[in-house]
Amino acid sequence: MLPTFCSQRGHVTALLLFLASLHITSGGKLLVVPMDGSPWLSMQSLMKQLKENGHEIVTVAPEVNLHIKPSDDLYTLKTYPVPFTQEELEEHYQFGVNEIFEELPFLVRVVKVYKMLQKTSDMFFSTCTSLLHNEELIRFLEQSKFDALFTDPLMQCGQIVAEYLGIPSVFFLLQGTACGLDSEALQCPSPPSYVPRVFTTNTDHMTFAQRVNNLLVYMSEFFLCGFFYSPYSSLATEFLQKDITVTELWSHASLWLTKADFTFDYPKPLMPNMVAIGGINCAGGKSLTQEFEAIVNASGEHGIVVFSLGSMVSEIPMKKAMEIAAALGTIPQTVLWRYTGEVPSNLANNTRLVKWLPQNDLLAHPKARAFITHAGSHGIYEGICNAVPMVLMPLFGDQMDNAVRMESRGAGVTLNVLEMTSKDLSDALKAVIYDKTYKENIKRLSELHLDRPIHPLDLAVHWVEFVMKHKGAPHLRPAAHDLNWVQYHSIDVIAFLLAVVLIVLYISLECCLFCFRKCGWKKGRLNKKSKSKSQ
Amino acid sequence: MLPTFCSQRGHVTALLLFLASLHITSGGKLLVVPMDGSPWLSMQSLMKQLKENGHEIVTVAPEVNLHIKPSDDLYTLKTYPVPFTQEELEEHYQFGVNEIFEELPFLVRVVKVYKMLQKTSDMFFSTCTSLLHNEELIRFLEQSKFDALFTDPLMQCGQIVAEYLGIPSVFFLLQGTACGLDSEALQCPSPPSYVPRVFTTNTDHMTFAQRVNNLLVYMSEFFLCGFFYSPYSSLATEFLQKDITVTELWSHASLWLTKADFTFDYPKPLMPNMVAIGGINCAGGKSLTQEFEAIVNASGEHGIVVFSLGSMVSEIPMKKAMEIAAALGTIPQTVLWRYTGEVPSNLANNTRLVKWLPQNDLLAHPKARAFITHAGSHGIYEGICNAVPMVLMPLFGDQMDNAVRMESRGAGVTLNVLEMTSKDLSDALKAVIYDKTYKENIKRLSELHLDRPIHPLDLAVHWVEFVMKHKGAPHLRPAAHDLNWVQYHSIDVIAFLLAVVLIVLYISLECCLFCFRKCGWKKGRLNKKSKSKSQ
């Protein structure tokens, strides 16, 4: 197939892509070590396409999880026991969600968030340990002879397993990483002067104060990172029987599929082994079920507003729910709200509570007027793709950063879900629905986003298959990985050149002094002689 | 078309690409200001595709040029007079070619090369001035209302015209630029510790001495650049009636189509508005004419060697030609040599001199065993695409760097065309033909190069049309352009933080001293008091 690919082009390229999509590719064997939660939901469209292309997929997940369920037709699921129960896991996440909406004094909140993060971190770590220490599973993986491993780097165990099995890996990273470890592991320059650090809510155009803040965060990450990632470094060192850090582990990934797209992300340096697949999940626009179609049609000329706080948050405390319900009642649009909690008593007639909604299909409907979202990257891309202006209510993680990105582009209004009043939400909704600039801005972003030479899903499938076929992608790995920090920044070379300059200066100076003394001495002697003669 | 593109994918994407290639796109108006020589030849496949997609193309070129001729079906050619004749131009280039092969003492060579470069530079500059000062032509361009300008940045006038007309531009850069001005204008980090500077022949893995050399070249460029580019800065400032440098001019390009491909280039940082289209011209593999088919078939099991020194060099001094002819006679393969000079008297029976050869089609033939090339990027990509190992004879410009790239990947042998003997060439040919590792290495590179999700030509067409349609690509422009050098490197922030630290330290120290003095004084007084009391 390759020589044909080379020797012809144009129509032929398109035809080949078309044929490729009709499963011409011969099957390989892929191991998937996913991250639970929304990243797993995002991964599945890609896995579906890989399966359609004839690859065999084995997914490894803990017995206790939120979304990773057995699948007859997509993958073989291999589970391993973990030292906590389903109830504990769900309770922990629900507790976390409740925490977000609780009004607490600042310090109390910090302590609570810290404790919750500590517990989440412990659960993650024990999950990872359980996988690596499960000898039977590891033996099975060894015997299975996979072509590659596909994982979310935040699921730290993935790369440790890839390293152990000696197979190449592809990372799927749709969220920001603590301490910007992705940039470090990729050796990708990220100047803190215009590349905002994760969790700072800075944009790419910063004031002096924001640049100070960004640099301070950047510097503090050197210390925080160690604290955050060091347990995994120790675990990997013990399991692989060699000294290795998490940064090194991550740097061994052959390829990174990242959420980047410059209608969403700020333009910044990239590396050759980064593939931007932002918008990979925007594949909807399917016709709605009768139930939803009826609701949408009944909305009349005013249209609909889609409201969801993501897969993790489907109910919120009653006080907040009532505030929101009051705001939703102030607009003439029909609101479809994904909500499973107790019905707020002040719910207006225009608001329909649903346990689940076909988010992308609703947003793709011409009657969609606004999208109230928690600003997860998945949802934001659906908003961009379908050109629906947004009211952003970030809850945790990188959602604050995501919200700022959309707001800075004039495509949405961000609200602080804790501090906002009913009026704030009502005003924000009216603004994005009736102020034409929001619609124009999101429409422009949407047009730019969708005008791409190849769909991100096809791009992702291509690169996973590339790594499977070629056993990695070493030609995309920069030589920077073979340099230490001093060498990378040319500090040794600069020191050497400075030393040379100083030595040359010193020698020149000494020579001058020597000549000067010589001349001075001669002159002195001459003077003396002439003096003694004249005496 | 866009909503469909969003709402569906997979097979649909392929089908859309297929349809797009069947000229669905509505026509725009493109102005082309090309660089003469081989870059122009490379540009044409792209222009052909754009024309097929229904765009109107106007090419602006000097009356006196090497390759830019009128075309009835591809573009409208607008020429302008320049203050030199066709004979002078051709004589100058032929003189330059002769210089390369002349054996001269080092210093004499340096002076001659300097004079030649000076003359070339003068010709370029007067061409540019003639274009900008041609009022009639400029008026025509103003009235033509182009959607975008397509140019080679080395043809400095292109961007000045784009700036004057207020239209977005796309750069087509298939060679290295003096002083690495492309990286600077793109705000693309290029750490000199592993990104070799142009014309150094360093690879991405450098010894300490090579890193010193690379950094010195990097630093010297700050001074050389000014000297090299300042006449154009003055010209642009005068023409545009505003202070502007060449770096600023280049930084305004919406998009850069570059020769990068990591089977050829070393992996290094990229920017979002850089599109790698390395291998764009490898579209051959067409069947050969009867004449060439007969020669190739007659070569028997030994096959053929393709030999060309590029579009600029078709004859060389007799002494060198005889050395080469002698070497070619030592191998059993049939050699097809593009050569228009006097026939060397020792030409062996296996060597066929031809005035022109279908280089890519010959390399694509299964009987191609080796490729003797001057290491221009165009030729090298044809070698990679068709997996033919190379003997590289770089002559000028970035060809030395290109040759080193291929040699460092074990896909070819580099020779110094001035110093090589007949035996060197013979040995190199035998090595690349009979040592299997060369063929294996180039085959691996070829497979990696050709396994891409979309053909570089389709990618290039997409992005030119993108800029035409969206009036630029400002969402791909990094905010780094809005920072000065001090801000970009956070030097002001670091200075501020240092100042804060120093002030805090100073105040703390003063406080301590104050307390110490206070205590010491009290103690002193107490001591005194107790002393006086005890007295």
PDB file of C-alpha atoms in Angstrom, chain B residues 87-234:
ATOM      1  CA  GLU B  87      22.591  36.891 -20.214  1.00  0.00           C
ATOM      2  CA  GLU B  88      23.986  38.602 -17.129  1.00  0.00           C
ATOM      3  CA  LEU B  89      21.738  36.505 -14.883  1.00  0.00           C
ATOM      4  CA  GLU B  90      22.593  33.179 -16.514  1.00  0.00           C
ATOM      5  CA  GLU B  91      26.264  34.060 -16.705  1.00  0.00           C
ATOM      6  CA  HIS B  92      26.258  34.914 -13.011  1.00  0.00           C
ATOM      7  CA  TYR B  93      24.747  31.575 -12.012  1.00  0.00           C
ATOM      8  CA  GLN B  94      26.996  29.603 -14.379  1.00  0.00           C
ATOM      9  CA  PHE B  95      29.973  31.501 -12.969  1.00  0.00           C
ATOM     10  CA  GLY B  96      28.819  30.543  -9.475  1.00  0.00           C
ATOM     11  CA  VAL B  97      28.599  26.880 -10.441  1.00  0.00           C
ATOM     12  CA  ASN B  98      32.079  26.957 -11.963  1.00  0.00           C
ATOM     13  CA  GLU B  99      33.417  28.552  -8.779  1.00  0.00           C
ATOM     14  CA  ILE B 100      32.232  25.573  -6.725  1.00  0.00           C
ATOM     15  CA  PHE B 101      34.405  23.173  -8.665  1.00  0.00           C
ATOM     16  CA  GLU B 102      37.479  25.411  -8.902  1.00  0.00           C
ATOM     17  CA  GLU B 103      40.402  24.369  -6.724  1.00  0.00           C
ATOM     18  CA  LEU B 104      41.603  27.521  -5.016  1.00  0.00           C
ATOM     19  CA  PRO B 105      43.559  28.480  -1.883  1.00  0.00           C
ATOM     20  CA  PHE B 106      41.204  28.927   1.064  1.00  0.00           C
ATOM     21  CA  LEU B 107      41.442  32.717   1.332  1.00  0.00           C
ATOM     22  CA  VAL B 108      41.021  33.257  -2.397  1.00  0.00           C
ATOM     23  CA  ARG B 109      37.932  31.044  -2.264  1.00  0.00           C
ATOM     24  CA  VAL B 110      36.493  33.014   0.648  1.00  0.00           C
ATOM     25  CA  VAL B 111      36.952  36.303  -1.207  1.00  0.00           C
ATOM     26  CA  LYS B 112      35.468  34.870  -4.410  1.00  0.00           C
ATOM     27  CA  VAL B 113      32.472  33.375  -2.596  1.00  0.00           C
ATOM     28  CA  TYR B 114      31.937  36.668  -0.765  1.00  0.00           C
ATOM     29  CA  LYS B 115      31.995  38.603  -4.044  1.00  0.00           C
ATOM     30  CA  MET B 116      29.614  36.152  -5.656  1.00  0.00           C
ATOM     31  CA  LEU B 117      27.195  36.333  -2.718  1.00  0.00           C
ATOM     32  CA  GLN B 118      27.427  40.117  -2.837  1.00  0.00           C
ATOM     33  CA  LYS B 119      26.488  40.114  -6.509  1.00  0.00           C
ATOM     34  CA  THR B 120      23.616  37.651  -5.916  1.00  0.00           C
ATOM     35  CA  SER B 121      22.438  39.768  -3.033  1.00  0.00           C
ATOM     36  CA  ASP B 122      22.587  42.930  -5.189  1.00  0.00           C
ATOM     37  CA  MET B 123      20.568  41.240  -7.920  1.00  0.00           C
ATOM     38  CA  PHE B 124      17.938  40.116  -5.396  1.00  0.00           C
ATOM     39  CA  PHE B 125      17.767  43.553  -3.884  1.00  0.00           C
ATOM     40  CA  SER B 126      17.456  45.363  -7.200  1.00  0.00           C
ATOM     41  CA  THR B 127      14.734  42.873  -8.218  1.00  0.00           C
ATOM     42  CA  CYS B 128      12.828  43.681  -5.055  1.00  0.00           C
ATOM     43  CA  THR B 129      13.285  47.431  -5.465  1.00  0.00           C
ATOM     44  CA  SER B 130      12.147  47.192  -9.089  1.00  0.00           C
ATOM     45  CA  LEU B 131       8.939  45.451  -8.023  1.00  0.00           C
ATOM     46  CA  LEU B 132       8.098  47.913  -5.278  1.00  0.00           C
ATOM     47  CA  HIS B 133       8.916  50.961  -7.386  1.00  0.00           C
ATOM     48  CA  ASN B 134       6.836  49.755 -10.318  1.00  0.00           C
ATOM     49  CA  GLU B 135       3.828  51.968  -9.708  1.00  0.00           C
ATOM     50  CA  GLU B 136       1.709  50.534 -12.502  1.00  0.00           C
ATOM     51  CA  LEU B 137       2.135  46.981 -11.229  1.00  0.00           C
ATOM     52  CA  ILE B 138       1.482  47.962  -7.634  1.00  0.00           C
ATOM     53  CA  ARG B 139      -1.685  49.760  -8.713  1.00  0.00           C
ATOM     54  CA  PHE B 140      -2.803  46.659 -10.596  1.00  0.00           C
ATOM     55  CA  LEU B 141      -2.173  44.543  -7.474  1.00  0.00           C
ATOM     56  CA  GLU B 142      -4.127  46.987  -5.327  1.00  0.00           C
ATOM     57  CA  GLN B 143      -7.078  46.875  -7.691  1.00  0.00           C
ATOM     58  CA  SER B 144      -7.043  43.088  -7.983  1.00  0.00           C
ATOM     59  CA  LYS B 145      -8.356  42.490  -4.434  1.00  0.00           C
ATOM     60  CA  PHE B 146      -6.535  39.268  -3.655  1.00  0.00           C
ATOM     61  CA  ASP B 147      -7.629  36.985  -0.802  1.00  0.00           C
ATOM     62  CA  ALA B 148      -4.069  36.065   0.133  1.00  0.00           C
ATOM     63  CA  LEU B 149      -0.454  36.166  -0.963  1.00  0.00           C
ATOM     64  CA  PHE B 150       1.688  33.061  -1.363  1.00  0.00           C
ATOM     65  CA  THR B 151       5.436  33.570  -1.276  1.00  0.00           C
ATOM     66  CA  ASP B 152       8.855  32.261  -0.336  1.00  0.00           C
ATOM     67  CA  PRO B 153      10.080  34.418   2.575  1.00  0.00           C
ATOM     68  CA  LEU B 154      13.545  34.519   0.986  1.00  0.00           C
ATOM     69  CA  MET B 155      11.892  36.540  -1.777  1.00  0.00           C
ATOM     70  CA  GLN B 156      11.710  39.406   0.718  1.00  0.00           C
ATOM     71  CA  CYS B 157       9.390  41.531  -1.400  1.00  0.00           C
ATOM     72  CA  GLY B 158       6.515  39.105  -1.055  1.00  0.00           C
ATOM     73  CA  GLN B 159       5.692  39.987   2.535  1.00  0.00           C
ATOM     74  CA  ILE B 160       6.283  43.706   1.923  1.00  0.00           C
ATOM     75  CA  VAL B 161       3.640  43.550  -0.822  1.00  0.00           C
ATOM     76  CA  ALA B 162       1.261  41.558   1.441  1.00  0.00           C
ATOM     77  CA  GLU B 163       1.713  44.191   4.124  1.00  0.00           C
ATOM     78  CA  TYR B 164       1.086  46.987   1.634  1.00  0.00           C
ATOM     79  CA  LEU B 165      -2.041  45.339   0.228  1.00  0.00           C
ATOM     80  CA  GLY B 166      -3.249  44.440   3.721  1.00  0.00           C
ATOM     81  CA  ILE B 167      -3.800  40.790   2.820  1.00  0.00           C
ATOM     82  CA  PRO B 168      -2.772  37.646   4.767  1.00  0.00           C
ATOM     83  CA  SER B 169       0.169  35.619   3.528  1.00  0.00           C
ATOM     84  CA  VAL B 170       1.320  32.005   3.452  1.00  0.00           C
ATOM     85  CA  PHE B 171       5.034  31.272   3.359  1.00  0.00           C
ATOM     86  CA  PHE B 172       6.517  28.340   1.480  1.00  0.00           C
ATOM     87  CA  LEU B 173       9.971  27.629   2.871  1.00  0.00           C
ATOM     88  CA  LEU B 174      11.760  24.528   1.666  1.00  0.00           C
ATOM     89  CA  GLN B 175      15.287  25.574   2.620  1.00  0.00           C
ATOM     90  CA  GLY B 176      17.190  26.836   5.631  1.00  0.00           C
ATOM     91  CA  THR B 177      17.327  30.590   6.188  1.00  0.00           C
ATOM     92  CA  ALA B 178      20.460  32.544   7.025  1.00  0.00           C
ATOM     93  CA  CYS B 179      20.667  33.310  10.761  1.00  0.00           C
ATOM     94  CA  GLY B 180      17.733  31.021  11.539  1.00  0.00           C
ATOM     95  CA  LEU B 181      15.494  34.025  11.031  1.00  0.00           C
ATOM     96  CA  ASP B 182      12.519  31.732  10.485  1.00  0.00           C
ATOM     97  CA  SER B 183      12.663  30.472  14.088  1.00  0.00           C
ATOM     98  CA  GLU B 184      12.997  34.014  15.375  1.00  0.00           C
ATOM     99  CA  ALA B 185      10.106  35.325  13.305  1.00  0.00           C
ATOM    100  CA  LEU B 186       7.949  32.362  14.312  1.00  0.00           C
ATOM    101  CA  GLN B 187       8.902  32.783  18.001  1.00  0.00           C
ATOM    102  CA  CYS B 188       9.784  29.095  17.809  1.00  0.00           C
ATOM    103  CA  PRO B 189      12.253  27.952  20.492  1.00  0.00           C
ATOM    104  CA  SER B 190      15.393  26.384  19.003  1.00  0.00           C
ATOM    105  CA  PRO B 191      17.700  25.416  21.887  1.00  0.00           C
ATOM    106  CA  PRO B 192      21.232  25.477  20.441  1.00  0.00           C
ATOM    107  CA  SER B 193      22.085  22.487  22.628  1.00  0.00           C
ATOM    108  CA  TYR B 194      20.299  20.055  20.333  1.00  0.00           C
ATOM    109  CA  VAL B 195      18.901  22.050  17.400  1.00  0.00           C
ATOM    110  CA  PRO B 196      21.792  22.422  14.926  1.00  0.00           C
ATOM    111  CA  ARG B 197      22.104  25.877  13.372  1.00  0.00           C
ATOM    112  CA  VAL B 198      21.893  26.134   9.588  1.00  0.00           C
ATOM    113  CA  PHE B 199      25.209  25.709   7.686  1.00  0.00           C
ATOM    114  CA  THR B 200      27.043  24.114  10.673  1.00  0.00           C
ATOM    115  CA  THR B 201      26.625  20.470   9.546  1.00  0.00           C
ATOM    116  CA  ASN B 202      26.028  19.579  13.192  1.00  0.00           C
ATOM    117  CA  THR B 203      23.485  16.879  13.989  1.00  0.00           C
ATOM    118  CA  ASP B 204      21.041  16.831  16.911  1.00  0.00           C
ATOM    119  CA  HIS B 205      23.515  14.767  18.927  1.00  0.00           C
ATOM    120  CA  MET B 206      26.529  17.025  19.414  1.00  0.00           C
ATOM    121  CA  THR B 207      29.812  16.615  21.219  1.00  0.00           C
ATOM    122  CA  PHE B 208      30.828  19.357  23.643  1.00  0.00           C
ATOM    123  CA  ALA B 209      33.001  20.962  20.937  1.00  0.00           C
ATOM    124  CA  GLN B 210      30.093  20.887  18.485  1.00  0.00           C
ATOM    125  CA  ARG B 211      27.805  22.449  21.059  1.00  0.00           C
ATOM    126  CA  VAL B 212      30.375  25.226  21.546  1.00  0.00           C
ATOM    127  CA  ASN B 213      30.469  25.715  17.787  1.00  0.00           C
ATOM    128  CA  ASN B 214      26.671  25.689  17.551  1.00  0.00           C
ATOM    129  CA  LEU B 215      26.290  28.273  20.296  1.00  0.00           C
ATOM    130  CA  LEU B 216      28.992  30.494  18.802  1.00  0.00           C
ATOM    131  CA  VAL B 217      27.247  30.402  15.425  1.00  0.00           C
ATOM    132  CA  TYR B 218      23.940  31.130  17.184  1.00  0.00           C
ATOM    133  CA  MET B 219      25.445  34.156  18.929  1.00  0.00           C
ATOM    134  CA  SER B 220      27.246  35.437  15.836  1.00  0.00           C
ATOM    135  CA  GLU B 221      23.933  35.430  13.981  1.00  0.00           C
ATOM    136  CA  PHE B 222      22.728  38.360  16.064  1.00  0.00           C
ATOM    137  CA  PHE B 223      25.325  40.502  14.304  1.00  0.00           C
ATOM    138  CA  LEU B 224      25.325  38.851  10.877  1.00  0.00           C
ATOM    139  CA  CYS B 225      21.570  39.009  10.592  1.00  0.00           C
ATOM    140  CA  GLY B 226      21.471  42.749  10.844  1.00  0.00           C
ATOM    141  CA  PHE B 227      24.088  43.085   8.105  1.00  0.00           C
ATOM    142  CA  PHE B 228      22.310  40.580   5.850  1.00  0.00           C
ATOM    143  CA  TYR B 229      18.744  41.729   6.214  1.00  0.00           C
ATOM    144  CA  SER B 230      19.023  45.453   7.033  1.00  0.00           C
ATOM    145  CA  PRO B 231      18.758  46.734   3.411  1.00  0.00           C
ATOM    146  CA  TYR B 232      15.331  45.076   3.211  1.00  0.00           C
ATOM    147  CA  SER B 233      14.291  46.584   6.531  1.00  0.00           C
ATOM    148  CA  SER B 234      15.137  50.028   5.157  1.00  0.00           C
TER     149      SER B 234
END
